[in-house]
Structures are given as structure tokens and as C-alpha cells.
mmCIF file of C-alpha atoms in Angstrom:
data_model
loop_
_atom_site.group_PDB
_atom_site.id
_atom_site.type_symbol
_atom_site.label_atom_id
_atom_site.label_comp_id
_atom_site.label_asym_id
_atom_site.label_seq_id
_atom_site.Cartn_x
_atom_site.Cartn_y
_atom_site.Cartn_z
ATOM 1 C CA MET A 1 -267.171 -37.376 -76.506
ATOM 2 C CA ARG A 2 -264.518 -38.329 -74.002
ATOM 3 C CA SER A 3 -261.117 -36.714 -74.656
ATOM 4 C CA TYR A 4 -257.978 -35.820 -73.219
ATOM 5 C CA ARG A 5 -259.275 -32.821 -72.256
ATOM 6 C CA ALA A 6 -262.072 -34.665 -70.073
ATOM 7 C CA VAL A 7 -259.358 -36.668 -68.438
ATOM 8 C CA LEU A 8 -257.761 -33.079 -67.833
ATOM 9 C CA ARG A 9 -260.364 -31.969 -66.072
ATOM 10 C CA VAL A 10 -260.504 -33.990 -63.265
ATOM 11 C CA PRO A 11 -259.111 -32.484 -59.980
ATOM 12 C CA GLY A 12 -254.886 -33.379 -59.738
ATOM 13 C CA MET A 13 -254.833 -34.657 -63.128
ATOM 14 C CA ARG A 14 -252.921 -31.882 -64.699
ATOM 15 C CA ALA A 15 -249.899 -32.202 -61.809
ATOM 16 C CA VAL A 16 -250.135 -35.888 -62.756
ATOM 17 C CA TYR A 17 -249.313 -35.012 -66.395
ATOM 18 C CA ALA A 18 -246.731 -32.183 -66.008
ATOM 19 C CA ALA A 19 -245.257 -34.686 -63.754
ATOM 20 C CA HIS A 20 -245.003 -37.297 -65.751
ATOM 21 C CA THR A 21 -243.615 -35.296 -68.270
ATOM 22 C CA VAL A 22 -241.063 -33.902 -66.591
ATOM 23 C CA SER A 23 -240.310 -37.187 -65.080
ATOM 24 C CA MET A 24 -240.127 -39.131 -68.571
ATOM 25 C CA LEU A 25 -237.701 -35.888 -70.193
ATOM 26 C CA GLY A 26 -235.302 -37.104 -66.482
ATOM 27 C CA THR A 27 -234.585 -40.601 -67.511
ATOM 28 C CA VAL A 28 -233.970 -39.941 -71.221
ATOM 29 C CA GLY A 29 -231.834 -37.262 -70.702
ATOM 30 C CA ALA A 30 -229.799 -39.200 -68.761
ATOM 31 C CA GLN A 31 -229.776 -41.679 -71.069
ATOM 32 C CA VAL A 32 -228.379 -39.616 -73.684
ATOM 33 C CA ALA A 33 -226.002 -37.861 -70.868
ATOM 34 C CA LEU A 34 -223.907 -40.845 -69.703
ATOM 35 C CA SER A 35 -224.115 -42.998 -72.719
ATOM 36 C CA ILE A 36 -222.240 -39.854 -73.992
ATOM 37 C CA LEU A 37 -220.157 -39.199 -70.787
ATOM 38 C CA ILE A 38 -218.982 -43.195 -70.798
ATOM 39 C CA PHE A 39 -218.183 -42.809 -74.759
ATOM 40 C CA GLU A 40 -216.071 -39.881 -73.860
ATOM 41 C CA ARG A 41 -214.759 -41.803 -71.003
ATOM 42 C CA THR A 42 -213.629 -45.012 -72.283
ATOM 43 C CA GLY A 43 -214.054 -44.052 -76.282
ATOM 44 C CA SER A 44 -215.951 -47.629 -75.955
ATOM 45 C CA PRO A 45 -219.019 -48.053 -78.123
ATOM 46 C CA LEU A 46 -219.781 -51.366 -76.120
ATOM 47 C CA LEU A 47 -219.984 -49.549 -72.924
ATOM 48 C CA SER A 48 -221.790 -46.666 -74.654
ATOM 49 C CA ALA A 49 -224.204 -49.180 -76.108
ATOM 50 C CA LEU A 50 -224.509 -50.964 -72.464
ATOM 51 C CA VAL A 51 -226.383 -48.319 -71.506
ATOM 52 C CA LEU A 52 -229.349 -49.067 -73.107
ATOM 53 C CA VAL A 53 -229.025 -52.618 -71.748
ATOM 54 C CA CYS A 54 -228.788 -51.451 -68.071
ATOM 55 C CA SER A 55 -231.844 -49.315 -68.367
ATOM 56 C CA PHE A 56 -234.241 -52.190 -69.624
ATOM 57 C CA LEU A 57 -233.379 -55.149 -67.984
ATOM 58 C CA PRO A 58 -233.263 -54.413 -64.849
ATOM 59 C CA TYR A 59 -237.416 -53.802 -65.490
ATOM 60 C CA ALA A 60 -238.001 -58.377 -65.639
ATOM 61 C CA VAL A 61 -236.031 -58.019 -62.526
ATOM 62 C CA SER A 62 -238.128 -55.003 -60.284
ATOM 63 C CA GLY A 63 -241.258 -56.148 -61.636
ATOM 64 C CA VAL A 64 -240.804 -59.708 -59.964
ATOM 65 C CA LEU A 65 -239.611 -59.074 -56.503
ATOM 66 C CA PHE A 66 -241.492 -55.651 -55.731
ATOM 67 C CA SER A 67 -243.941 -55.047 -57.763
ATOM 68 C CA SER A 68 -246.067 -55.219 -54.656
ATOM 69 C CA MET A 69 -244.906 -52.285 -53.251
ATOM 70 C CA THR A 70 -247.223 -50.365 -55.585
ATOM 71 C CA ASP A 71 -250.206 -51.924 -53.193
ATOM 72 C CA ARG A 72 -249.000 -51.851 -49.986
ATOM 73 C CA PHE A 73 -247.718 -47.989 -49.949
ATOM 74 C CA PRO A 74 -249.981 -44.663 -51.255
ATOM 75 C CA ALA A 75 -249.784 -44.609 -54.688
ATOM 76 C CA ARG A 76 -248.355 -40.623 -53.848
ATOM 77 C CA ARG A 77 -246.102 -41.431 -51.075
ATOM 78 C CA VAL A 78 -244.533 -44.649 -53.485
ATOM 79 C CA LEU A 79 -244.713 -41.864 -56.180
ATOM 80 C CA VAL A 80 -242.362 -38.953 -54.531
ATOM 81 C CA THR A 81 -240.185 -41.720 -53.119
ATOM 82 C CA CYS A 82 -239.209 -43.240 -56.995
ATOM 83 C CA ASP A 83 -238.419 -39.726 -57.879
ATOM 84 C CA LEU A 84 -235.912 -38.983 -55.105
ATOM 85 C CA LEU A 85 -234.516 -41.807 -55.148
ATOM 86 C CA SER A 86 -234.182 -41.936 -58.892
ATOM 87 C CA ALA A 87 -231.969 -37.924 -58.205
ATOM 88 C CA SER A 88 -230.414 -39.438 -55.872
ATOM 89 C CA CYS A 89 -228.907 -41.829 -58.689
ATOM 90 C CA VAL A 90 -228.328 -39.606 -60.993
ATOM 91 C CA LEU A 91 -226.377 -37.293 -58.069
ATOM 92 C CA ALA A 92 -224.433 -40.238 -57.248
ATOM 93 C CA MET A 93 -223.037 -40.192 -60.933
ATOM 94 C CA LEU A 94 -221.835 -37.192 -60.771
ATOM 95 C CA LEU A 95 -219.135 -37.767 -57.938
ATOM 96 C CA PRO A 96 -215.614 -36.728 -58.545
ATOM 97 C CA GLY A 97 -214.042 -40.488 -60.381
ATOM 98 C CA MET A 98 -217.303 -42.196 -60.259
ATOM 99 C CA PRO A 99 -215.590 -45.097 -62.422
ATOM 100 C CA VAL A 100 -217.568 -46.270 -65.329
ATOM 101 C CA ALA A 101 -219.386 -49.305 -63.708
ATOM 102 C CA GLY A 102 -220.092 -47.661 -60.654
ATOM 103 C CA LEU A 103 -222.243 -45.485 -63.331
ATOM 104 C CA LEU A 104 -224.098 -48.051 -64.493
ATOM 105 C CA GLY A 105 -224.743 -50.068 -61.354
ATOM 106 C CA LEU A 106 -227.046 -46.761 -60.537
ATOM 107 C CA LEU A 107 -228.467 -46.795 -64.079
ATOM 108 C CA VAL A 108 -229.407 -50.151 -63.047
ATOM 109 C CA GLY A 109 -230.966 -48.410 -60.002
ATOM 110 C CA LEU A 110 -233.094 -45.991 -62.130
ATOM 111 C CA GLY A 111 -234.145 -49.283 -64.162
ATOM 112 C CA MET A 112 -235.179 -51.067 -61.069
ATOM 113 C CA ILE A 113 -237.032 -48.028 -59.799
ATOM 114 C CA ALA A 114 -239.011 -47.395 -62.733
ATOM 115 C CA PRO A 115 -241.366 -50.260 -63.705
ATOM 116 C CA ILE A 116 -242.952 -49.335 -59.338
ATOM 117 C CA PHE A 117 -242.869 -45.892 -60.812
ATOM 118 C CA ALA A 118 -245.003 -46.727 -63.650
ATOM 119 C CA GLY A 119 -246.829 -49.549 -61.514
ATOM 120 C CA ALA A 120 -247.901 -46.900 -58.989
ATOM 121 C CA ARG A 121 -248.597 -44.123 -61.716
ATOM 122 C CA ALA A 122 -251.189 -46.138 -63.897
ATOM 123 C CA ALA A 123 -252.842 -47.886 -59.875
ATOM 124 C CA SER A 124 -253.629 -44.087 -59.127
ATOM 125 C CA LEU A 125 -254.974 -43.249 -62.636
ATOM 126 C CA ALA A 126 -257.651 -46.236 -61.459
ATOM 127 C CA TYR A 127 -258.098 -44.925 -58.580
ATOM 128 C CA LEU A 128 -258.868 -40.842 -59.506
ATOM 129 C CA LEU A 129 -260.174 -41.409 -63.264
ATOM 130 C CA PRO A 130 -263.771 -42.205 -63.886
ATOM 131 C CA THR A 131 -264.047 -45.693 -65.159
ATOM 132 C CA ASP A 132 -264.448 -44.750 -68.837
ATOM 133 C CA LEU A 133 -261.361 -42.351 -68.512
ATOM 134 C CA PHE A 134 -259.108 -44.745 -67.258
ATOM 135 C CA PRO A 135 -257.980 -45.807 -70.786
ATOM 136 C CA VAL A 136 -257.816 -42.104 -72.229
ATOM 137 C CA GLY A 137 -255.946 -41.461 -69.031
ATOM 138 C CA ARG A 138 -253.023 -44.093 -69.792
ATOM 139 C CA SER A 139 -253.739 -43.318 -73.667
ATOM 140 C CA LEU A 140 -252.132 -39.607 -72.620
ATOM 141 C CA LEU A 141 -249.523 -40.988 -70.702
ATOM 142 C CA ARG A 142 -248.218 -43.382 -73.839
ATOM 143 C CA ALA A 143 -248.795 -40.197 -75.916
ATOM 144 C CA ILE A 144 -246.566 -38.248 -73.593
ATOM 145 C CA GLY A 145 -243.823 -40.969 -73.363
ATOM 146 C CA GLN A 146 -243.243 -41.678 -76.708
ATOM 147 C CA THR A 147 -243.130 -37.420 -77.516
ATOM 148 C CA ALA A 148 -240.862 -37.076 -74.298
ATOM 149 C CA VAL A 149 -238.570 -40.131 -75.884
ATOM 150 C CA LEU A 150 -238.618 -38.035 -79.446
ATOM 151 C CA THR A 151 -237.767 -34.623 -77.825
ATOM 152 C CA GLY A 152 -235.299 -36.593 -75.272
ATOM 153 C CA PHE A 153 -232.913 -37.955 -77.315
ATOM 154 C CA ALA A 154 -233.213 -35.021 -79.890
ATOM 155 C CA VAL A 155 -232.678 -32.437 -77.344
ATOM 156 C CA GLY A 156 -230.323 -34.419 -75.568
ATOM 157 C CA GLY A 157 -227.509 -34.346 -77.776
ATOM 158 C CA ILE A 158 -228.003 -31.184 -78.388
ATOM 159 C CA ALA A 159 -228.097 -29.956 -74.749
ATOM 160 C CA VAL A 160 -225.001 -32.252 -74.366
ATOM 161 C CA ALA A 161 -223.300 -30.129 -77.226
ATOM 162 C CA ALA A 162 -223.809 -27.115 -75.348
ATOM 163 C CA ILE A 163 -223.628 -27.288 -71.657
ATOM 164 C CA GLY A 164 -222.119 -31.034 -71.454
ATOM 165 C CA ALA A 165 -222.832 -34.011 -70.351
ATOM 166 C CA ARG A 166 -222.167 -33.854 -66.984
ATOM 167 C CA ALA A 167 -224.138 -30.202 -66.257
ATOM 168 C CA LEU A 168 -227.367 -32.137 -68.478
ATOM 169 C CA LEU A 169 -226.870 -35.000 -65.690
ATOM 170 C CA ILE A 170 -226.995 -32.283 -63.004
ATOM 171 C CA VAL A 171 -230.174 -30.895 -64.910
ATOM 172 C CA GLU A 172 -231.629 -34.262 -65.069
ATOM 173 C CA VAL A 173 -231.467 -34.313 -60.676
ATOM 174 C CA SER A 174 -233.502 -30.784 -60.983
ATOM 175 C CA THR A 175 -236.369 -32.634 -63.477
ATOM 176 C CA PHE A 176 -237.143 -35.688 -61.014
ATOM 177 C CA GLY A 177 -236.993 -33.335 -58.021
ATOM 178 C CA LEU A 178 -239.787 -31.539 -59.701
ATOM 179 C CA SER A 179 -241.692 -34.201 -60.537
ATOM 180 C CA ALA A 180 -242.136 -35.177 -57.065
ATOM 181 C CA ILE A 181 -242.467 -31.305 -56.297
ATOM 182 C CA LEU A 182 -245.661 -31.876 -58.410
ATOM 183 C CA ILE A 183 -246.811 -34.850 -57.264
ATOM 184 C CA GLY A 184 -246.429 -34.243 -53.661
ATOM 185 C CA THR A 185 -248.241 -31.436 -53.971
ATOM 186 C CA GLY A 186 -250.480 -31.072 -57.140
ATOM 187 C CA THR A 187 -251.945 -34.900 -56.847
ATOM 188 C CA PRO A 188 -254.700 -36.579 -54.193
ATOM 189 C CA ALA A 189 -254.571 -39.114 -52.055
ATOM 190 C CA THR A 190 -254.821 -42.349 -52.602
ATOM 191 C CA PRO A 191 -255.620 -45.550 -50.122
ATOM 192 C CA ARG A 192 -252.731 -48.145 -49.312
ATOM 193 C CA GLY A 193 -253.209 -51.425 -49.464
ATOM 194 C CA GLU A 194 -252.034 -54.752 -47.089
ATOM 195 C CA ARG A 195 -248.884 -55.407 -45.477
ATOM 196 C CA ALA A 196 -249.055 -58.424 -44.218
ATOM 197 C CA ARG A 197 -246.099 -60.585 -45.259
ATOM 198 C CA SER A 198 -242.784 -59.387 -46.830
ATOM 199 C CA ALA A 199 -242.280 -57.553 -50.441
ATOM 200 C CA VAL A 200 -240.705 -60.253 -52.492
ATOM 201 C CA ARG A 201 -243.050 -62.453 -50.802
ATOM 202 C CA ASP A 202 -245.839 -60.906 -51.542
ATOM 203 C CA SER A 203 -245.158 -59.730 -54.999
ATOM 204 C CA TRP A 204 -244.798 -63.318 -55.951
ATOM 205 C CA THR A 205 -247.501 -64.587 -54.504
ATOM 206 C CA GLY A 206 -249.403 -61.793 -56.314
ATOM 207 C CA LEU A 207 -247.799 -62.547 -59.718
ATOM 208 C CA GLN A 208 -249.554 -66.130 -59.261
ATOM 209 C CA ALA A 209 -252.996 -64.881 -58.630
ATOM 210 C CA LEU A 210 -252.765 -62.597 -61.232
ATOM 211 C CA PHE A 211 -251.718 -65.186 -64.238
ATOM 212 C CA GLY A 212 -254.348 -67.532 -62.712
ATOM 213 C CA ASN A 213 -256.709 -65.642 -64.072
ATOM 214 C CA VAL A 214 -257.301 -66.895 -67.534
ATOM 215 C CA ARG A 215 -258.745 -63.777 -69.031
ATOM 216 C CA LEU A 216 -256.521 -61.774 -67.360
ATOM 217 C CA ARG A 217 -253.552 -63.486 -68.437
ATOM 218 C CA ASN A 218 -254.776 -63.736 -71.892
ATOM 219 C CA LEU A 219 -254.958 -59.942 -72.149
ATOM 220 C CA ILE A 220 -251.596 -58.894 -70.577
ATOM 221 C CA LEU A 221 -249.899 -61.621 -72.990
ATOM 222 C CA LEU A 222 -251.772 -59.706 -76.126
ATOM 223 C CA THR A 223 -250.285 -56.031 -74.882
ATOM 224 C CA TRP A 224 -246.747 -57.716 -74.950
ATOM 225 C CA VAL A 225 -246.897 -60.129 -77.580
ATOM 226 C CA ALA A 226 -247.739 -56.839 -80.246
ATOM 227 C CA PRO A 227 -244.702 -55.249 -79.535
ATOM 228 C CA ALA A 228 -242.159 -57.806 -79.098
ATOM 229 C CA PHE A 229 -242.343 -58.708 -82.878
ATOM 230 C CA SER A 230 -243.011 -54.785 -83.896
ATOM 231 C CA SER A 231 -239.860 -53.963 -82.446
ATOM 232 C CA VAL A 232 -237.879 -56.109 -84.401
ATOM 233 C CA PRO A 233 -237.442 -53.369 -87.222
ATOM 234 C CA ASP A 234 -235.810 -51.030 -84.718
ATOM 235 C CA GLY A 235 -232.746 -53.403 -83.438
ATOM 236 C CA LEU A 236 -232.134 -53.201 -87.412
ATOM 237 C CA ALA A 237 -232.449 -49.543 -88.257
ATOM 238 C CA VAL A 238 -229.064 -49.679 -89.049
ATOM 239 C CA ALA A 239 -228.318 -52.420 -90.490
ATOM 240 C CA TYR A 240 -231.883 -51.685 -93.400
ATOM 241 C CA THR A 241 -229.981 -48.099 -93.910
ATOM 242 C CA ALA A 242 -227.106 -50.404 -95.214
ATOM 243 C CA GLN A 243 -228.865 -52.487 -97.270
ATOM 244 C CA VAL A 244 -230.498 -49.854 -99.313
ATOM 245 C CA GLY A 245 -227.892 -48.124 -99.395
ATOM 246 C CA THR A 246 -228.047 -44.995 -96.894
ATOM 247 C CA ALA A 247 -226.360 -43.064 -94.968
ATOM 248 C CA ALA A 248 -227.070 -44.891 -91.482
ATOM 249 C CA ALA A 249 -227.613 -41.561 -89.784
ATOM 250 C CA ALA A 250 -231.213 -42.179 -91.626
ATOM 251 C CA ALA A 251 -231.983 -44.494 -89.157
ATOM 252 C CA GLY A 252 -232.927 -42.088 -86.991
ATOM 253 C CA ALA A 253 -236.277 -41.703 -89.569
ATOM 254 C CA LEU A 254 -237.260 -45.237 -89.013
ATOM 255 C CA PHE A 255 -237.454 -44.397 -85.035
ATOM 256 C CA THR A 256 -239.010 -40.942 -85.485
ATOM 257 C CA GLY A 257 -241.493 -42.828 -87.918
ATOM 258 C CA TYR A 258 -242.911 -45.377 -85.536
ATOM 259 C CA ALA A 259 -242.849 -43.161 -82.228
ATOM 260 C CA VAL A 260 -244.942 -40.056 -84.417
ATOM 261 C CA GLY A 261 -247.196 -42.878 -85.615
ATOM 262 C CA GLY A 262 -247.654 -43.639 -82.221
ATOM 263 C CA VAL A 263 -248.645 -40.659 -80.447
ATOM 264 C CA LEU A 264 -251.430 -40.195 -83.718
ATOM 265 C CA GLY A 265 -252.742 -42.984 -83.112
ATOM 266 C CA GLU A 266 -253.543 -42.123 -79.562
ATOM 267 C CA LEU A 267 -254.272 -38.757 -80.331
ATOM 268 C CA VAL A 268 -257.117 -39.805 -82.372
ATOM 269 C CA VAL A 269 -258.081 -42.844 -81.104
ATOM 270 C CA ALA A 270 -258.790 -41.153 -77.655
ATOM 271 C CA ARG A 271 -261.855 -39.255 -78.789
ATOM 272 C CA PHE A 272 -263.810 -42.292 -80.222
ATOM 273 C CA THR A 273 -266.839 -43.820 -77.598
ATOM 274 C CA PRO A 274 -265.627 -47.091 -75.261
ATOM 275 C CA SER A 275 -267.369 -49.236 -77.652
ATOM 276 C CA VAL A 276 -265.661 -48.530 -80.901
ATOM 277 C CA ARG A 277 -262.709 -48.863 -79.389
ATOM 278 C CA ARG A 278 -263.207 -51.982 -78.286
ATOM 279 C CA ARG A 279 -264.278 -53.037 -81.576
ATOM 280 C CA LEU A 280 -261.091 -51.429 -82.787
ATOM 281 C CA VAL A 281 -258.919 -53.811 -81.244
ATOM 282 C CA VAL A 282 -258.502 -56.257 -83.892
ATOM 283 C CA PRO A 283 -258.037 -54.110 -86.760
ATOM 284 C CA PHE A 284 -255.415 -51.801 -85.178
ATOM 285 C CA LEU A 285 -253.515 -55.220 -83.604
ATOM 286 C CA LEU A 286 -253.296 -56.176 -87.581
ATOM 287 C CA THR A 287 -252.071 -52.100 -88.782
ATOM 288 C CA SER A 288 -249.101 -52.537 -86.133
ATOM 289 C CA GLN A 289 -248.006 -55.922 -87.662
ATOM 290 C CA LEU A 290 -248.778 -55.819 -90.923
ATOM 291 C CA PRO A 291 -246.898 -53.178 -92.085
ATOM 292 C CA ALA A 292 -243.346 -54.965 -91.583
ATOM 293 C CA VAL A 293 -244.642 -57.844 -94.565
ATOM 294 C CA ALA A 294 -243.918 -54.307 -96.889
ATOM 295 C CA PHE A 295 -240.845 -54.737 -96.092
ATOM 296 C CA LEU A 296 -240.197 -57.965 -98.126
ATOM 297 C CA THR A 297 -239.885 -55.106 -101.377
ATOM 298 C CA VAL A 298 -237.351 -53.358 -99.783
ATOM 299 C CA PRO A 299 -239.030 -49.981 -99.554
ATOM 300 C CA PRO A 300 -236.829 -46.543 -99.537
ATOM 301 C CA ILE A 301 -236.311 -44.858 -96.079
ATOM 302 C CA PRO A 302 -239.054 -42.326 -96.200
ATOM 303 C CA VAL A 303 -241.229 -45.299 -97.357
ATOM 304 C CA ALA A 304 -240.180 -47.275 -94.148
ATOM 305 C CA ALA A 305 -240.870 -44.624 -92.139
ATOM 306 C CA VAL A 306 -244.275 -44.451 -93.101
ATOM 307 C CA LEU A 307 -245.120 -48.338 -92.779
ATOM 308 C CA LEU A 308 -243.027 -47.405 -89.734
ATOM 309 C CA ALA A 309 -245.298 -44.750 -88.572
ATOM 310 C CA ILE A 310 -248.462 -46.553 -89.480
ATOM 311 C CA ALA A 311 -247.157 -50.106 -87.589
ATOM 312 C CA GLY A 312 -246.366 -47.434 -84.407
ATOM 313 C CA ALA A 313 -250.097 -46.474 -84.746
ATOM 314 C CA GLY A 314 -251.827 -49.474 -84.214
ATOM 315 C CA PHE A 315 -250.577 -49.383 -80.625
ATOM 316 C CA ALA A 316 -253.558 -47.753 -80.099
ATOM 317 C CA PHE A 317 -254.893 -50.888 -79.691
ATOM 318 C CA ASN A 318 -254.832 -50.731 -76.061
ATOM 319 C CA GLN A 319 -257.282 -48.211 -75.327
ATOM 320 C CA GLY A 320 -259.356 -50.958 -75.953
ATOM 321 C CA VAL A 321 -257.843 -53.312 -74.238
ATOM 322 C CA ASP A 322 -257.477 -51.573 -71.103
ATOM 323 C CA PRO A 323 -260.897 -51.014 -69.617
ATOM 324 C CA LEU A 324 -260.919 -54.728 -70.291
ATOM 325 C CA ILE A 325 -257.559 -55.994 -68.230
ATOM 326 C CA LEU A 326 -259.100 -52.956 -65.351
ATOM 327 C CA ASP A 327 -262.879 -55.035 -65.199
ATOM 328 C CA ALA A 328 -260.454 -57.846 -64.408
ATOM 329 C CA VAL A 329 -258.592 -57.414 -61.504
ATOM 330 C CA GLU A 330 -259.070 -56.115 -58.043
ATOM 331 C CA PRO A 331 -258.505 -53.061 -56.772
ATOM 332 C CA ALA A 332 -256.360 -53.983 -54.194
ATOM 333 C CA GLN A 333 -254.084 -55.995 -56.598
ATOM 334 C CA ARG A 334 -253.979 -52.918 -59.139
ATOM 335 C CA GLY A 335 -250.395 -51.652 -58.544
ATOM 336 C CA ARG A 336 -248.807 -54.901 -59.033
ATOM 337 C CA LEU A 337 -250.924 -55.829 -62.394
ATOM 338 C CA PHE A 338 -249.771 -52.716 -63.703
ATOM 339 C CA THR A 339 -246.234 -52.858 -62.643
ATOM 340 C CA ILE A 340 -245.691 -56.355 -63.842
ATOM 341 C CA GLN A 341 -247.342 -55.454 -67.182
ATOM 342 C CA THR A 342 -244.978 -52.405 -67.892
ATOM 343 C CA SER A 343 -241.558 -54.605 -66.659
ATOM 344 C CA GLY A 344 -242.770 -57.062 -69.163
ATOM 345 C CA LEU A 345 -243.581 -54.851 -71.772
ATOM 346 C CA MET A 346 -240.152 -53.576 -71.702
ATOM 347 C CA ALA A 347 -238.431 -57.007 -70.705
ATOM 348 C CA ILE A 348 -239.969 -58.789 -73.893
ATOM 349 C CA GLN A 349 -239.327 -55.732 -76.746
ATOM 350 C CA GLY A 350 -235.366 -56.386 -76.002
ATOM 351 C CA VAL A 351 -235.549 -60.305 -76.062
ATOM 352 C CA GLY A 352 -237.706 -59.501 -79.737
ATOM 353 C CA ILE A 353 -234.745 -57.042 -80.356
ATOM 354 C CA ALA A 354 -232.185 -59.384 -79.886
ATOM 355 C CA LEU A 355 -233.726 -62.072 -81.797
ATOM 356 C CA GLY A 356 -234.047 -59.759 -84.004
ATOM 357 C CA GLY A 357 -230.493 -59.152 -84.529
ATOM 358 C CA VAL A 358 -229.617 -63.038 -83.972
ATOM 359 C CA VAL A 359 -231.542 -63.885 -87.330
ATOM 360 C CA GLY A 360 -231.015 -60.728 -89.322
ATOM 361 C CA SER A 361 -226.843 -61.886 -89.292
ATOM 362 C CA PHE A 362 -228.314 -64.654 -91.240
ATOM 363 C CA LEU A 363 -231.053 -63.114 -93.219
ATOM 364 C CA ALA A 364 -231.292 -59.911 -94.823
ATOM 365 C CA PRO A 365 -232.582 -57.036 -93.059
ATOM 366 C CA ASN A 366 -235.531 -56.782 -95.302
ATOM 367 C CA LEU A 367 -236.873 -60.589 -94.597
ATOM 368 C CA THR A 368 -236.037 -60.518 -90.599
ATOM 369 C CA ILE A 369 -238.333 -57.600 -90.535
ATOM 370 C CA ALA A 370 -240.664 -58.742 -92.937
ATOM 371 C CA LEU A 371 -241.093 -62.333 -91.226
ATOM 372 C CA ALA A 372 -241.790 -60.968 -87.839
ATOM 373 C CA GLY A 373 -244.154 -59.215 -89.050
ATOM 374 C CA VAL A 374 -245.576 -62.258 -90.854
ATOM 375 C CA LEU A 375 -245.185 -64.259 -87.434
ATOM 376 C CA GLY A 376 -246.066 -60.921 -85.479
ATOM 377 C CA THR A 377 -249.476 -61.142 -87.408
ATOM 378 C CA ALA A 378 -250.200 -65.067 -86.990
ATOM 379 C CA THR A 379 -249.416 -64.903 -83.466
ATOM 380 C CA THR A 380 -251.163 -61.854 -82.213
ATOM 381 C CA LEU A 381 -254.341 -62.736 -84.075
ATOM 382 C CA LEU A 382 -254.083 -66.306 -82.044
ATOM 383 C CA VAL A 383 -253.644 -64.786 -78.583
ATOM 384 C CA ALA A 384 -256.158 -61.988 -79.082
ATOM 385 C CA ARG A 385 -258.563 -64.698 -80.055
ATOM 386 C CA GLN A 386 -258.600 -66.470 -76.430
ATOM 387 C CA ALA A 387 -258.090 -62.572 -74.822
ATOM 388 C CA LEU A 388 -260.932 -61.698 -76.554
ATOM 389 C CA THR A 389 -263.557 -64.205 -76.453
ATOM 390 C CA THR A 390 -262.754 -65.600 -73.147
ATOM 391 C CA ALA A 391 -265.250 -65.829 -70.951
ATOM 392 C CA PRO A 392 -264.897 -62.251 -68.281
ATOM 393 C CA ARG A 393 -264.330 -63.659 -64.702
ATOM 394 C CA ARG A 394 -263.264 -61.246 -61.525
ATOM 395 C CA PRO A 395 -261.086 -62.965 -59.380
ATOM 396 C CA ALA A 396 -262.080 -64.039 -55.764
ATOM 397 C CA THR A 397 -260.847 -61.484 -53.556
ATOM 398 C CA GLN A 398 -258.192 -62.637 -51.096
ATOM 399 C CA VAL A 399 -255.562 -61.242 -48.534
ATOM 400 C CA LEU A 400 -252.323 -60.763 -50.427
#
């Protein structure tokens, strides 16, 4: 039976995942420190909240314009360059007198770099890992990412209180530097692809080619649609605590429940055989959506946290979908595929949270969450039917 231990036994993988861990902690820590730093300077909750907006929105732009970068150059070089650029952005935030607009602009820069890094990392896994271990390898990335988010937000606030926001930013510079060293010295090299055209034109042509493959398009949409609906409770967590009459701080239990469920789901499903993971795609999709429907009963916070933990566990469906995606794309296009997939995932979650907030202005939070569960269940089943029944078709090899 394949597991995370089998992935980590592959040469270079321990360095890959160690670098991913410190890089994720650096990203989350920078968001926490910058959010607090801007609030301390301006006293504006709006400007402080813009930190998350500037962290997520650039994903969509970067994925469309620069996805080809992950296929044009060796993955290791791309990853090291991204880490060094990220470290430079955080270092620039420490310049004396840097205005708030400059801080937010540098955060946009970090957001532009992140999807390129994620795409190159996934493409390198596809090259370095055996095919049957690839979904487990991506699962480990997701598990580490969720754990890093939980740890980063929890420890980040404590660290700012202990050493200050600027000192924490200095620590984050070192985490990106350490990640670059781990990748540069501890991971195997991977080949580069063609560089016949400009990066932007190449990215756009690649995007058209990827989405011209009906099966691949439906599979990517499936990995976007499910989180689009299940992200709604995150955006309404604080409003829901007010509805049930508890302190706003209790919203943290809802965020934590979802993330913990996501990690546990990845850990458990990674031990299943590939055939079992494939058969569980639809049940796990339903698990990711149906718990939200139970919010019709206005459950207390502890029950709501458990419901969201169950929903989070459902996202282990990706372990059954990843092999199908890998089989549907040419190796020369993997980097841009994973970059676009990551970019779209982040963007569509932001859209889902925003739309949930709009609907929540007219409906009670629990009704909005339940409505998202109903619509999410119907939509994911519809997309899954198209994605999982379309006949496999390998795209024609072409020079992009």
C-alpha cells in the first residue's frame, strides 16, 4: 500500500517537502505580520483586510499571463527564483518609510509569484515521482499547506505580540531563503521545455490548448467548483457566530474545523489504493458539500465546527482526480496546467466568498450556507458526471 512514507523515500522528496513547509510558513507569516503592521499604522480595518484581497486576487492574473514560465525553464530554477523574489518582496517591505500602498503592492507581487511557484512544484512532482505516487505526493502538499495555515495564523499572532511585526517579517525573509537553499541543493534537476515565443503569448496559447481538451477541462472545473461552494461558510463564519449569539472569536473554531478535517481526510485517503480512491471521488464530493445543508438547523458552534471538518475531509476527492488530470495532459504542458489550476482555485474561492457575502446580506447566515450546500451538491454532481464519464483522450502533441 502506497503512503506518504513511500513518497518521502523517493530521492529529493524530503527536501521538496521541507522547502514547501518553510515556504508556506513564510507566506502565511508575512500575511499576518503585514495585516497587523498596516492596522497599527492606519487603524483601518478595511486596509488591514485588503491584505487578504491582495494575496489572492493576483493568482488569476498571474496564472493567465505567466503559466508558461513553469514549462519554459527547469522546475528547480523556477522554484529557487520564485523563493528569492518572494524574499526580496518581503525584504522591501522593511524599508524605512515604505507607504501602505507600497506594502500592498509588494504583497500583490508575492501573489503573482505564488501560482508560478505552485505550478512548478507540482510539475516537478509529476516528473520526479512514479505515476502511482503522484496523487499521494500532491496530497502531502495539501496536508502540509493546511497545517502550515493553521500553525502560521496561530503562531503568527503570538510572534507579532512577542517580537513585533517587523521582526516577524525578517524571519519570513529567512524562511524563503531557506526554502531556496533546500530546493537548490537537495532536489534533482528536471528538464526545461520549449521557449519559442513570448511568455505571455505562450501562456495564452497553452491555456487555449488545455481547455480545448473537453475531458481535461471538465476535470479542472471539478476541482474548482467544489471549493467554490464550500468556501461560503468561511466568509460567513463571523456573521454566523453573531447569529447563534456567541463571541466573534468563536469563528476561529469554524476555520480550524475545516482545516483539521482537510488534513485528516488527506492522511486517511492517502493510504487507500488508487482504485479505491477513484471509486470514492463522488462520495467524497458529496461529503464536501452536504454538511453545509445541516446549517438549516442552526447548529451550535461545536457542532458547526464538526460539520465543517467533515466537509473539509471530503476534499480528499482530489486524490482520485489527480491521476485522471495527469493522464489527460502532455508532459510538456504540466507546469502551466498546474499553475492555471492553482490560480483558478484561489480565484474561484474568493468569488465564492464574495457571492456568499452578497447573498448573506439578504438571507440569514445559516440559510446562505445551507443554500450553498444545496447548490454545491447539485453542481458538483453535474460536473462530476461530465468529467468522469467523458472518454479519455490524450491531446495531440504540439509545440507551444
